[in-house]
Amino acid sequence: MRARIITIVLISVFLGSAAVSAEEICSHKVNRDSAGGILPWYKPETPGAGYVQVCQLASEFIKSGVPIDPSTGQRLYFISCCFDGPHLKSQEAFAAGKTWQSWPNNPACVFAGLVQGLVLDWRVYTGDDGYTNVVRSMLDHQLAFGTTPSDWPWANVPYASGDPGTAVWQGATKWEQDGMRGDGLHGIEPDKVGELGIAYLKFYEATEDKKYLGAAVNCADALAKHIRKESNIIKSPWPFRVNAKTGVVISEYCSNVIEPIRLFDELIRIQKRIGLEEEKAGDYKNVRDTAWEWLYGPTGPMKTYVWNAYFEDVQNDPERANRNQLTPLETARYLLKHPELDPTVNESVPALVHWVASAFGTEGMEAIKEQTWCYEPMASHTARYASICALWYERTGDSSYRERAYRFFNFATYMTYENGVVAVGPSWPGSWFSDGYGDYIRHFMEGLGAVPEWAPAGENHLLRSTSVVQKISYQQDKIEYRTFDDSGAEVLRITARPKAVKVDGKPISQQRSLANDGWTWQPLDKGGVLRIRRTGGSEIVIQLPFLK
């Protein structure tokens, strides 16, 4: 997102269309508590209610509210990264699909984010399987119209970018003379190969459709083939940009190795389940270790803090001058979910969080800016920061992080309009499918899993599982779900203490802690939090008391 579109925002502010004022943010009256702390625009008296509301509005917009471009007959997310909502253009023009912006499209990161936000999170929270087919159509389109040929050096991998106005992607070409914004013809971004690769794999785990397993393995194979073991302070294990057809490197450095690492780690974890050959799994392990050693080595970003290169529409940056908050915070997320990988995780994670707050915080707002080359506070990045604070609170019990998460989440709700259109930020009223959807919904859902007290009372919801949930059914007297793995842990907010919990038909018992298999119950004012730990089964039934 970047300078040209910022100019548009500044013009709209000058003309009186500013999204933020002292009293309002994105047309919502600002709510505050007695101490002046920001509260959500929706049901401010109920912590967490606003988070669910904006997730619902944004999710339903993607499912059924995205306009269709009249020229191509495609939903706007297939032809453009961004659009103006009816608060900026007329409702008639918006509904007719005529308000999309001419800027490099970024389908890979959008679709990867929606696998997490809609399929792994919101679908499970609501029990609405319709979201699976919505995202399936996106992934199938990427495979058919945005993937490199099988006989190229970088074979069978996704393009990160595409030209606006077309639903066939092969890198964005219109900005090749402007620092290669959008990667250029046949340009790809290896970190997005990892990011969409792990999304393909998770979608396979949700559906067991081997097409997506094959797509994930193709991504891993390409990354393994092109690992650069001679990486250093100016040359990362994979370049940021490379021409997939010729193999010529376009931009040398990218700090975002955590996405390829995630892909390799998950393929290795499920090796036996998917029949991955020992030799290939060993190769994946060696490649993954090479990237990890650079990440934590003296020339890697965990030491240098050169968190540079992620966004597809920035210019090449040979001096590595730009910095972003996305990669350090997503690295922190992976460490929090896999603390065994870093013996110093209790120092590493708060260091990353504090650096982001210092470098990208916004004076006078609980908001986080995107990057130094687009120094604008945005909803998605604010919600990301909040989600990491929530996870850190869950790990440590440090209530100051819960409060920080609460305030930053509260602020991030304001960018969602009641029609499901999500503005980029408080002073950026236009919308991006990444910032308002793929990189937005999932962060609130992460927060609910970390702080289940924020989930709505009087309702039943599975908030988080360590395994992909394939199927779930909410009924008056029971909750039933099936997971990909036959072991795992879940967090639910439910209406009453369960009568029984069964795994593959066998009861498990209530425990004081989850050191062993079983379940625990944390009573709240209404209902409570159920936590389950299980091995040896993937079919879970929670029997509930009948409540009038």
Coordinates of C-alpha atoms in Angstrom, one line a residue:
M1 CA 0.0 0.0 0.0
R2 CA 1.7 2.8 -0.7
A3 CA 2.5 6.4 -1.8
R4 CA 0.2 6.8 -4.8
I5 CA -2.8 5.7 -2.9
I6 CA -1.9 7.7 0.2
T7 CA -2.1 10.8 -2.1
I8 CA -5.7 9.8 -2.9
V9 CA -6.5 9.6 0.9
L10 CA -5.0 13.0 1.5
I11 CA -7.1 14.5 -1.3
S12 CA -10.2 12.9 0.2
V13 CA -9.4 14.3 3.6
F14 CA -8.9 17.8 2.1
L15 CA -12.3 17.5 0.4
G16 CA -14.0 16.8 3.7
S17 CA -14.2 13.0 3.4
A18 CA -11.8 12.2 6.3
A19 CA -12.5 8.9 8.1
V20 CA -11.4 10.2 11.5
S21 CA -12.1 13.2 13.6
A22 CA -12.0 13.9 17.3
E23 CA -15.5 12.5 17.7
E24 CA -15.8 9.9 15.1
I25 CA -13.7 7.1 13.4
C26 CA -15.0 5.8 10.1
S27 CA -18.5 7.2 10.8
H28 CA -18.7 5.6 14.2
K29 CA -19.0 7.6 17.4
V30 CA -16.0 7.0 19.5
N31 CA -16.9 5.3 22.8
R32 CA -14.7 5.7 25.9
D33 CA -14.7 4.5 29.5
S34 CA -14.6 6.8 32.5
A35 CA -10.8 6.8 32.3
G36 CA -10.8 7.8 28.7
G37 CA -9.8 4.4 27.4
I38 CA -11.2 3.5 24.0
L39 CA -14.1 1.0 23.8
P40 CA -15.5 -0.7 20.6
W41 CA -18.2 1.0 18.6
Y42 CA -20.5 -2.0 18.9
K43 CA -21.9 -2.8 22.4
P44 CA -19.1 -1.0 24.2
E45 CA -20.4 -2.2 27.6
T46 CA -19.6 -5.9 26.7
P47 CA -15.9 -6.8 26.2
G48 CA -15.5 -8.8 23.1
A49 CA -18.9 -8.2 21.6
G50 CA -17.5 -5.8 19.1
Y51 CA -14.8 -8.3 18.0
V52 CA -17.4 -10.9 17.1
Q53 CA -19.5 -8.3 15.3
V54 CA -16.8 -7.0 13.0
C55 CA -15.7 -10.6 12.2
Q56 CA -19.3 -11.4 11.3
L57 CA -19.7 -8.3 9.1
A58 CA -16.4 -8.8 7.3
S59 CA -16.9 -12.5 6.8
E60 CA -20.4 -12.2 5.5
F61 CA -19.2 -9.4 3.1
I62 CA -16.6 -11.8 1.6
K63 CA -19.2 -14.6 1.4
S64 CA -22.0 -12.7 -0.3
G65 CA -21.3 -9.0 -0.4
V66 CA -18.4 -8.5 -2.8
P67 CA -19.5 -6.8 -6.0
I68 CA -18.9 -8.4 -9.4
D69 CA -16.8 -6.5 -12.0
P70 CA -19.0 -6.0 -15.1
S71 CA -16.2 -6.4 -17.6
T72 CA -14.8 -9.7 -16.4
G73 CA -17.8 -11.2 -14.5
Q74 CA -15.5 -11.8 -11.5
R75 CA -15.7 -10.9 -7.9
L76 CA -13.6 -7.9 -7.2
Y77 CA -11.0 -9.8 -5.2
F78 CA -10.0 -11.7 -8.4
I79 CA -9.2 -8.5 -10.3
S80 CA -8.1 -5.9 -7.8
C81 CA -6.4 -5.5 -4.4
C82 CA -8.7 -2.7 -3.3
F83 CA -11.9 -0.8 -3.8
D84 CA -13.9 2.2 -2.6
G85 CA -17.0 1.5 -0.5
P86 CA -20.3 3.3 -0.9
H87 CA -19.2 5.8 1.8
L88 CA -16.7 7.1 -0.8
K89 CA -18.5 6.4 -4.1
S90 CA -22.2 6.1 -4.8
Q91 CA -24.0 2.9 -3.7
E92 CA -25.0 2.4 -7.3
A93 CA -21.4 2.5 -8.5
F94 CA -20.2 0.2 -5.7
A95 CA -23.0 -2.4 -6.2
A96 CA -22.2 -2.4 -10.0
G97 CA -18.6 -3.4 -9.3
K98 CA -17.2 -0.1 -10.7
T99 CA -15.2 1.2 -7.6
W100 CA -12.1 -1.0 -7.7
Q101 CA -8.7 0.6 -7.8
S102 CA -6.0 0.2 -10.4
W103 CA -3.1 -1.0 -8.3
P104 CA -1.1 -4.3 -8.2
N105 CA -3.3 -7.2 -7.0
N106 CA -2.1 -9.4 -4.2
P107 CA -4.1 -12.6 -4.3
A108 CA -1.6 -15.0 -2.6
C109 CA -1.5 -13.2 0.7
V110 CA -5.3 -12.4 0.7
F111 CA -6.3 -16.0 0.0
A112 CA -3.8 -17.4 2.6
G113 CA -5.2 -15.1 5.2
L114 CA -8.8 -16.1 4.4
V115 CA -7.9 -19.8 4.7
Q116 CA -7.1 -19.0 8.3
G117 CA -9.7 -16.4 9.0
L118 CA -12.7 -18.0 7.3
V119 CA -12.0 -21.7 7.1
L120 CA -10.0 -22.5 10.2
D121 CA -11.5 -19.8 12.4
W122 CA -14.9 -18.3 11.5
R123 CA -16.3 -21.5 10.0
V124 CA -15.5 -23.4 13.2
Y125 CA -16.8 -20.6 15.4
T126 CA -20.2 -20.5 13.6
G127 CA -20.5 -24.0 12.2
D128 CA -21.2 -22.5 8.7
D129 CA -19.5 -24.8 6.2
G130 CA -20.4 -22.4 3.4
Y131 CA -17.2 -20.6 4.0
T132 CA -15.2 -23.6 2.8
N133 CA -16.6 -23.3 -0.7
V134 CA -16.0 -19.6 -0.8
V135 CA -12.3 -20.0 -0.1
R136 CA -12.1 -23.2 -2.2
S137 CA -13.1 -21.0 -5.2
M138 CA -10.2 -18.6 -4.4
L139 CA -7.6 -21.4 -4.1
D140 CA -8.8 -23.1 -7.3
H141 CA -8.6 -19.8 -9.2
Q142 CA -5.0 -19.3 -8.0
L143 CA -4.1 -22.8 -9.0
A144 CA -5.7 -22.4 -12.5
F145 CA -4.8 -18.8 -13.3
G146 CA -2.0 -17.7 -11.0
T147 CA 0.5 -20.6 -10.9
T148 CA 3.8 -20.9 -12.8
P149 CA 4.2 -23.7 -15.4
S150 CA 5.7 -27.1 -14.4
D151 CA 8.8 -26.7 -16.7
W152 CA 10.1 -23.5 -15.3
P153 CA 13.0 -23.2 -12.7
W154 CA 10.4 -22.1 -10.1
A155 CA 7.7 -24.6 -11.1
N156 CA 4.1 -24.9 -9.9
V157 CA 4.2 -22.0 -7.5
P158 CA 1.8 -19.1 -6.9
Y159 CA 2.3 -15.6 -8.2
A160 CA 2.0 -13.1 -5.4
S161 CA 0.9 -10.3 -7.7
G162 CA -1.1 -9.5 -10.8
D163 CA -2.1 -6.6 -12.9
P164 CA -5.4 -4.9 -12.0
G165 CA -8.5 -5.6 -14.1
T166 CA -7.5 -9.2 -15.0
A167 CA -8.2 -12.4 -13.2
V168 CA -5.1 -14.1 -14.8
W169 CA -2.0 -13.4 -12.7
Q170 CA 1.7 -13.6 -13.7
G171 CA 3.2 -10.7 -11.8
A172 CA 2.1 -7.1 -12.1
T173 CA 3.7 -5.5 -15.1
K174 CA 2.6 -1.9 -15.2
W175 CA 5.1 -0.7 -12.6
E176 CA 8.2 -2.5 -13.8
Q177 CA 9.8 1.0 -14.3
D178 CA 8.8 2.1 -10.9
G179 CA 11.2 -0.1 -8.8
M180 CA 9.4 -3.3 -9.8
R181 CA 6.4 -2.7 -7.8
G182 CA 4.2 -5.8 -8.2
D183 CA 7.2 -8.0 -9.1
G184 CA 7.1 -7.6 -12.9
L185 CA 6.3 -10.1 -15.6
H186 CA 6.8 -13.6 -14.3
G187 CA 8.1 -12.2 -10.9
I188 CA 7.2 -14.2 -7.8
E189 CA 7.9 -13.8 -4.1
P190 CA 9.3 -16.9 -2.4
D191 CA 7.9 -15.9 1.0
K192 CA 4.4 -15.9 -0.5
V193 CA 5.2 -19.4 -1.9
G194 CA 5.6 -20.4 1.7
E195 CA 2.6 -18.4 2.9
L196 CA 0.2 -19.8 0.4
G197 CA 1.9 -23.1 0.6
I198 CA 1.0 -23.6 4.3
A199 CA -2.5 -22.3 3.5
Y200 CA -2.9 -25.0 0.8
L201 CA -1.7 -27.6 3.4
K202 CA -4.1 -26.4 6.1
F203 CA -7.0 -26.4 3.5
Y204 CA -6.0 -30.0 2.7
E205 CA -6.2 -30.8 6.4
A206 CA -9.7 -29.3 6.6
T207 CA -11.0 -31.1 3.5
E208 CA -8.6 -34.0 2.8
D209 CA -8.7 -33.0 -0.8
K210 CA -5.3 -34.1 -2.1
K211 CA -5.3 -31.4 -4.8
Y212 CA -4.3 -29.0 -2.1
L213 CA -1.7 -31.3 -0.5
G214 CA -0.1 -31.5 -4.0
A215 CA -0.1 -27.8 -4.3
A216 CA 1.6 -27.4 -0.9
V217 CA 4.2 -30.0 -1.8
N218 CA 4.9 -28.2 -5.0
C219 CA 5.6 -25.0 -3.0
A220 CA 7.9 -26.9 -0.6
D221 CA 9.8 -28.5 -3.5
A222 CA 10.4 -25.2 -5.2
L223 CA 11.6 -23.6 -1.9
A224 CA 13.8 -26.6 -1.2
K225 CA 15.3 -26.5 -4.6
H226 CA 16.2 -22.8 -4.4
I227 CA 17.5 -22.4 -0.8
R228 CA 20.6 -20.3 -0.7
K229 CA 23.0 -21.6 2.0
E230 CA 25.4 -18.8 1.5
S231 CA 22.9 -16.2 2.9
N232 CA 24.3 -13.3 4.8
I233 CA 23.3 -9.8 6.0
I234 CA 22.3 -8.6 2.6
K235 CA 21.3 -11.9 1.0
S236 CA 18.5 -14.0 2.7
P237 CA 17.9 -17.8 2.2
W238 CA 15.4 -16.9 -0.5
P239 CA 15.2 -13.6 -2.4
F240 CA 12.3 -11.3 -2.0
R241 CA 11.6 -11.2 -5.7
V242 CA 12.8 -13.6 -8.5
N243 CA 11.8 -14.2 -12.1
A244 CA 10.2 -17.7 -12.0
K245 CA 10.9 -18.3 -15.7
T246 CA 14.6 -17.3 -15.9
G247 CA 15.6 -17.7 -12.2
V248 CA 17.1 -14.2 -12.2
V249 CA 16.9 -12.5 -8.8
I250 CA 15.1 -9.2 -8.8
S251 CA 15.5 -8.3 -5.1
E252 CA 17.9 -10.1 -2.8
Y253 CA 16.7 -9.7 0.7
C254 CA 13.6 -10.8 2.6
S255 CA 13.3 -11.3 6.3
N256 CA 10.1 -13.3 6.1
V257 CA 11.4 -16.8 6.3
I258 CA 8.9 -17.9 8.9
E259 CA 6.3 -18.7 6.3
P260 CA 8.5 -21.3 4.4
I261 CA 9.5 -22.6 7.8
R262 CA 5.9 -23.1 8.8
L263 CA 5.3 -25.0 5.6
F264 CA 8.3 -27.3 6.1
D265 CA 7.5 -27.9 9.7
E266 CA 3.9 -29.0 9.1
L267 CA 4.8 -31.3 6.2
I268 CA 7.4 -33.0 8.4
R269 CA 5.0 -33.2 11.3
I270 CA 2.4 -35.1 9.2
Q271 CA 4.9 -37.0 7.1
K272 CA 3.5 -40.5 7.9
R273 CA -0.1 -39.4 7.5
I274 CA 0.5 -38.1 4.0
G275 CA 3.1 -40.8 2.9
L276 CA 6.0 -38.3 2.5
E277 CA 9.2 -40.2 1.6
E278 CA 11.9 -40.3 4.3
E279 CA 14.5 -38.8 1.9
K280 CA 12.2 -35.9 1.0
A281 CA 11.3 -35.2 4.6
G282 CA 15.1 -35.2 5.4
D283 CA 15.7 -32.7 2.6
Y284 CA 12.9 -30.5 4.0
K285 CA 14.4 -30.7 7.5
N286 CA 17.8 -29.6 6.2
V287 CA 16.3 -26.7 4.2
R288 CA 14.1 -25.6 7.2
D289 CA 17.2 -25.7 9.5
T290 CA 19.2 -23.6 7.1
A291 CA 16.5 -20.9 7.1
W292 CA 16.1 -21.1 10.9
E293 CA 19.9 -20.8 11.5
W294 CA 20.0 -17.7 9.4
L295 CA 16.9 -16.2 11.1
Y296 CA 18.6 -16.6 14.5
G297 CA 22.2 -16.2 13.3
P298 CA 24.4 -13.1 13.5
T299 CA 23.3 -11.9 10.0
G300 CA 19.6 -12.7 10.5
P301 CA 16.7 -10.4 11.6
M302 CA 16.4 -11.8 15.1
K303 CA 19.8 -10.3 15.7
T304 CA 20.0 -7.4 13.2
Y305 CA 16.3 -6.4 13.3
V306 CA 16.4 -5.8 9.6
W307 CA 12.7 -6.7 9.2
N308 CA 12.6 -5.8 5.5
A309 CA 10.5 -6.8 2.5
Y310 CA 7.0 -8.2 2.6
F311 CA 4.6 -6.0 0.7
E312 CA 4.2 -6.7 -3.0
D313 CA 3.7 -3.1 -4.1
V314 CA 6.8 -1.5 -2.6
Q315 CA 9.7 -0.7 -4.8
N316 CA 12.9 -2.8 -4.7
D317 CA 15.0 -1.8 -1.7
P318 CA 18.6 -2.8 -2.2
E319 CA 19.7 -0.7 0.8
R320 CA 17.2 -2.6 3.0
A321 CA 16.0 0.8 4.3
N322 CA 12.4 0.0 4.8
R323 CA 11.1 -1.8 8.0
N324 CA 7.7 -3.5 8.6
Q325 CA 5.9 -4.9 11.6
L326 CA 4.2 -7.8 9.9
T327 CA 7.2 -10.2 9.8
P328 CA 8.5 -9.7 13.4
L329 CA 5.0 -10.1 14.8
E330 CA 4.2 -13.2 12.7
T331 CA 7.5 -14.6 13.8
A332 CA 6.5 -13.9 17.4
R333 CA 3.2 -15.7 16.8
Y334 CA 5.0 -18.8 15.6
L335 CA 7.3 -18.8 18.6
L336 CA 4.4 -18.4 21.0
K337 CA 2.7 -21.5 19.4
H338 CA 6.0 -23.4 19.4
P339 CA 8.0 -22.1 22.3
E340 CA 10.1 -25.3 22.3
L341 CA 11.9 -23.9 19.2
D342 CA 13.5 -21.0 21.1
P343 CA 15.0 -21.5 24.5
T344 CA 15.0 -17.8 25.0
V345 CA 11.3 -17.3 23.9
N346 CA 10.5 -15.3 27.1
E347 CA 13.1 -12.7 26.0
S348 CA 12.6 -13.0 22.2
V349 CA 8.9 -12.4 22.0
P350 CA 8.6 -9.3 24.3
A351 CA 11.6 -7.8 22.5
L352 CA 9.7 -8.1 19.2
V353 CA 6.5 -6.7 20.6
H354 CA 8.3 -3.8 22.2
W355 CA 10.2 -3.0 19.1
V356 CA 7.0 -2.9 17.0
A357 CA 5.3 -0.7 19.6
S358 CA 8.2 1.7 19.6
A359 CA 8.8 1.8 15.8
F360 CA 5.2 1.7 14.6
G361 CA 3.0 3.0 17.4
T362 CA 0.8 6.0 16.7
E363 CA 0.8 9.0 19.0
G364 CA -2.7 9.6 20.5
M365 CA -4.1 6.3 19.1
E366 CA -4.0 2.7 20.1
A367 CA -3.0 1.9 16.5
I368 CA 0.0 0.4 14.7
K369 CA 1.4 1.6 11.4
E370 CA 2.2 -0.7 8.5
Q371 CA 5.8 0.0 7.5
T372 CA 8.2 2.9 7.4
W373 CA 7.6 3.4 3.6
C374 CA 3.8 3.5 4.3
Y375 CA 3.8 5.0 7.7
E376 CA 0.0 4.9 8.2
P377 CA -2.0 3.4 11.1
M378 CA -4.1 0.5 9.8
A379 CA -6.8 -1.8 11.2
S380 CA -5.2 -5.1 10.2
H381 CA -1.8 -4.3 11.8
T382 CA -3.4 -2.9 14.9
A383 CA -5.4 -6.1 15.3
R384 CA -2.3 -8.2 14.7
Y385 CA -0.4 -6.4 17.4
A386 CA -3.4 -6.9 19.7
S387 CA -3.5 -10.6 19.0
I388 CA 0.2 -11.1 19.9
C389 CA -0.4 -9.1 23.1
A390 CA -3.3 -11.4 23.9
L391 CA -1.2 -14.5 23.3
W392 CA 1.5 -13.2 25.5
Y393 CA -1.0 -12.5 28.3
E394 CA -2.2 -16.1 27.9
R395 CA 1.4 -17.4 28.3
T396 CA 2.5 -15.2 31.1
G397 CA -0.6 -13.9 32.9
D398 CA 0.7 -10.4 32.7
S399 CA -2.5 -8.3 32.8
S400 CA -0.9 -5.3 31.2
Y401 CA -0.7 -7.2 27.9
R402 CA -4.4 -8.2 28.2
E403 CA -5.2 -4.5 28.7
R404 CA -3.0 -3.5 25.7
A405 CA -4.7 -6.2 23.6
Y406 CA -8.1 -5.0 24.7
R407 CA -7.5 -1.4 23.7
F408 CA -5.8 -2.1 20.4
F409 CA -8.6 -4.5 19.4
N410 CA -11.2 -2.0 20.4
F411 CA -9.6 0.6 18.1
A412 CA -9.4 -1.8 15.2
T413 CA -13.1 -2.4 15.3
Y414 CA -13.8 1.1 14.2
M415 CA -12.7 0.5 10.6
T416 CA -15.6 -1.9 9.9
Y417 CA -18.7 -0.3 8.6
E418 CA -22.1 -1.8 9.2
N419 CA -22.4 -3.0 5.6
G420 CA -19.2 -5.2 6.1
V421 CA -16.9 -2.8 4.2
V422 CA -13.7 -2.4 6.2
A423 CA -11.6 0.7 5.7
V424 CA -7.8 0.4 5.7
G425 CA -7.3 2.8 8.6
P426 CA -8.6 5.7 10.5
S427 CA -7.4 8.2 7.9
W428 CA -7.6 5.8 4.9
P429 CA -11.2 5.2 4.1
G430 CA -10.6 3.0 1.1
S431 CA -10.6 -0.8 1.4
W432 CA -8.2 -3.6 0.7
F433 CA -9.0 -7.3 0.6
S434 CA -5.8 -8.0 2.6
D435 CA -6.1 -5.3 5.3
G436 CA -9.8 -5.5 5.8
Y437 CA -10.4 -9.2 5.4
G438 CA -7.5 -11.7 4.9
D439 CA -5.3 -9.9 7.5
Y440 CA -8.0 -8.8 9.8
I441 CA -10.6 -11.4 10.8
R442 CA -8.0 -13.9 11.9
H443 CA -6.5 -11.6 14.5
F444 CA -9.7 -11.1 16.4
M445 CA -10.4 -14.8 16.3
E446 CA -6.9 -15.4 17.8
G447 CA -7.7 -12.9 20.6
L448 CA -10.9 -14.8 21.5
G449 CA -9.0 -18.1 21.7
A450 CA -6.4 -16.5 24.0
V451 CA -8.9 -14.6 26.2
P452 CA -12.1 -16.8 26.0
E453 CA -13.8 -14.5 28.5
W454 CA -14.3 -12.1 25.6
A455 CA -16.4 -14.6 23.6
P456 CA -20.2 -14.0 24.0
A457 CA -21.9 -15.3 27.1
G458 CA -25.0 -17.5 26.6
E459 CA -23.6 -19.1 23.4
N460 CA -21.6 -22.1 22.4
H461 CA -18.4 -21.7 20.4
L462 CA -15.2 -23.6 19.7
L463 CA -12.7 -20.8 19.9
R464 CA -9.4 -22.6 19.2
S465 CA -7.9 -26.0 18.4
T466 CA -4.3 -27.1 18.0
S467 CA -5.6 -29.3 15.1
V468 CA -7.6 -28.3 12.1
V469 CA -11.3 -28.8 12.7
Q470 CA -12.8 -30.6 9.7
K471 CA -16.4 -30.6 10.8
I472 CA -18.5 -29.2 13.7
S473 CA -22.1 -29.2 14.7
Y474 CA -23.7 -27.1 17.5
Q475 CA -26.9 -28.6 18.8
Q476 CA -29.0 -27.7 21.8
D477 CA -27.8 -30.6 23.9
K478 CA -24.4 -31.3 22.4
I479 CA -21.4 -30.1 20.4
E480 CA -19.8 -32.5 18.0
Y481 CA -16.6 -32.0 16.0
R482 CA -14.0 -33.9 14.1
T483 CA -10.3 -32.9 13.8
F484 CA -7.5 -33.8 11.4
D485 CA -5.3 -35.0 14.2
D486 CA -6.1 -37.7 16.7
S487 CA -4.6 -35.6 19.5
G488 CA -4.9 -32.0 20.4
A489 CA -6.3 -29.4 22.7
E490 CA -9.3 -27.1 22.4
V491 CA -10.8 -24.1 24.1
L492 CA -14.5 -23.4 24.1
R493 CA -16.9 -20.9 25.6
I494 CA -20.1 -22.7 26.4
T495 CA -23.4 -22.0 28.3
A496 CA -22.9 -24.5 31.1
R497 CA -20.6 -27.1 32.6
P498 CA -20.7 -30.2 30.3
K499 CA -22.4 -33.4 31.5
A500 CA -19.8 -35.4 29.7
V501 CA -17.0 -35.2 27.2
K502 CA -16.2 -38.1 24.9
V503 CA -13.4 -38.8 22.5
D504 CA -14.1 -41.5 19.9
G505 CA -17.0 -42.6 22.1
K506 CA -14.9 -42.9 25.3
P507 CA -15.5 -40.6 28.2
I508 CA -12.6 -38.5 29.4
S509 CA -12.7 -37.1 33.0
Q510 CA -12.6 -33.6 34.5
Q511 CA -9.2 -32.7 35.8
R512 CA -7.7 -29.9 37.9
S513 CA -5.2 -29.2 35.2
L514 CA -4.4 -30.4 31.7
A515 CA -1.2 -32.1 32.5
N516 CA -2.9 -35.3 31.3
D517 CA -5.8 -36.0 29.0
G518 CA -9.1 -34.7 30.3
W519 CA -11.0 -31.5 30.5
T520 CA -11.2 -28.5 32.9
W521 CA -14.0 -26.1 33.6
Q522 CA -13.6 -22.4 34.4
P523 CA -16.9 -20.9 35.5
L524 CA -17.8 -17.4 34.5
D525 CA -20.8 -15.2 35.4
K526 CA -22.6 -16.9 32.6
G527 CA -21.5 -20.3 31.5
G528 CA -17.8 -20.8 31.4
V529 CA -14.6 -21.9 29.6
L530 CA -14.1 -25.6 28.7
R531 CA -10.6 -26.7 27.9
I532 CA -9.9 -30.2 26.5
R533 CA -6.7 -32.2 26.1
R534 CA -7.0 -35.5 24.2
T535 CA -4.9 -38.2 22.6
G536 CA -6.1 -41.2 20.7
G537 CA -9.2 -39.8 19.0
S538 CA -10.5 -37.2 16.6
E539 CA -14.2 -37.4 17.1
I540 CA -15.3 -35.3 20.1
V541 CA -18.7 -35.0 21.6
I542 CA -19.5 -32.6 24.4
Q543 CA -22.8 -33.3 26.1
L544 CA -24.6 -30.3 27.5
P545 CA -27.3 -29.9 30.1
F546 CA -30.7 -28.8 28.7
L547 CA -31.2 -25.1 29.5
K548 CA -34.6 -23.5 29.1

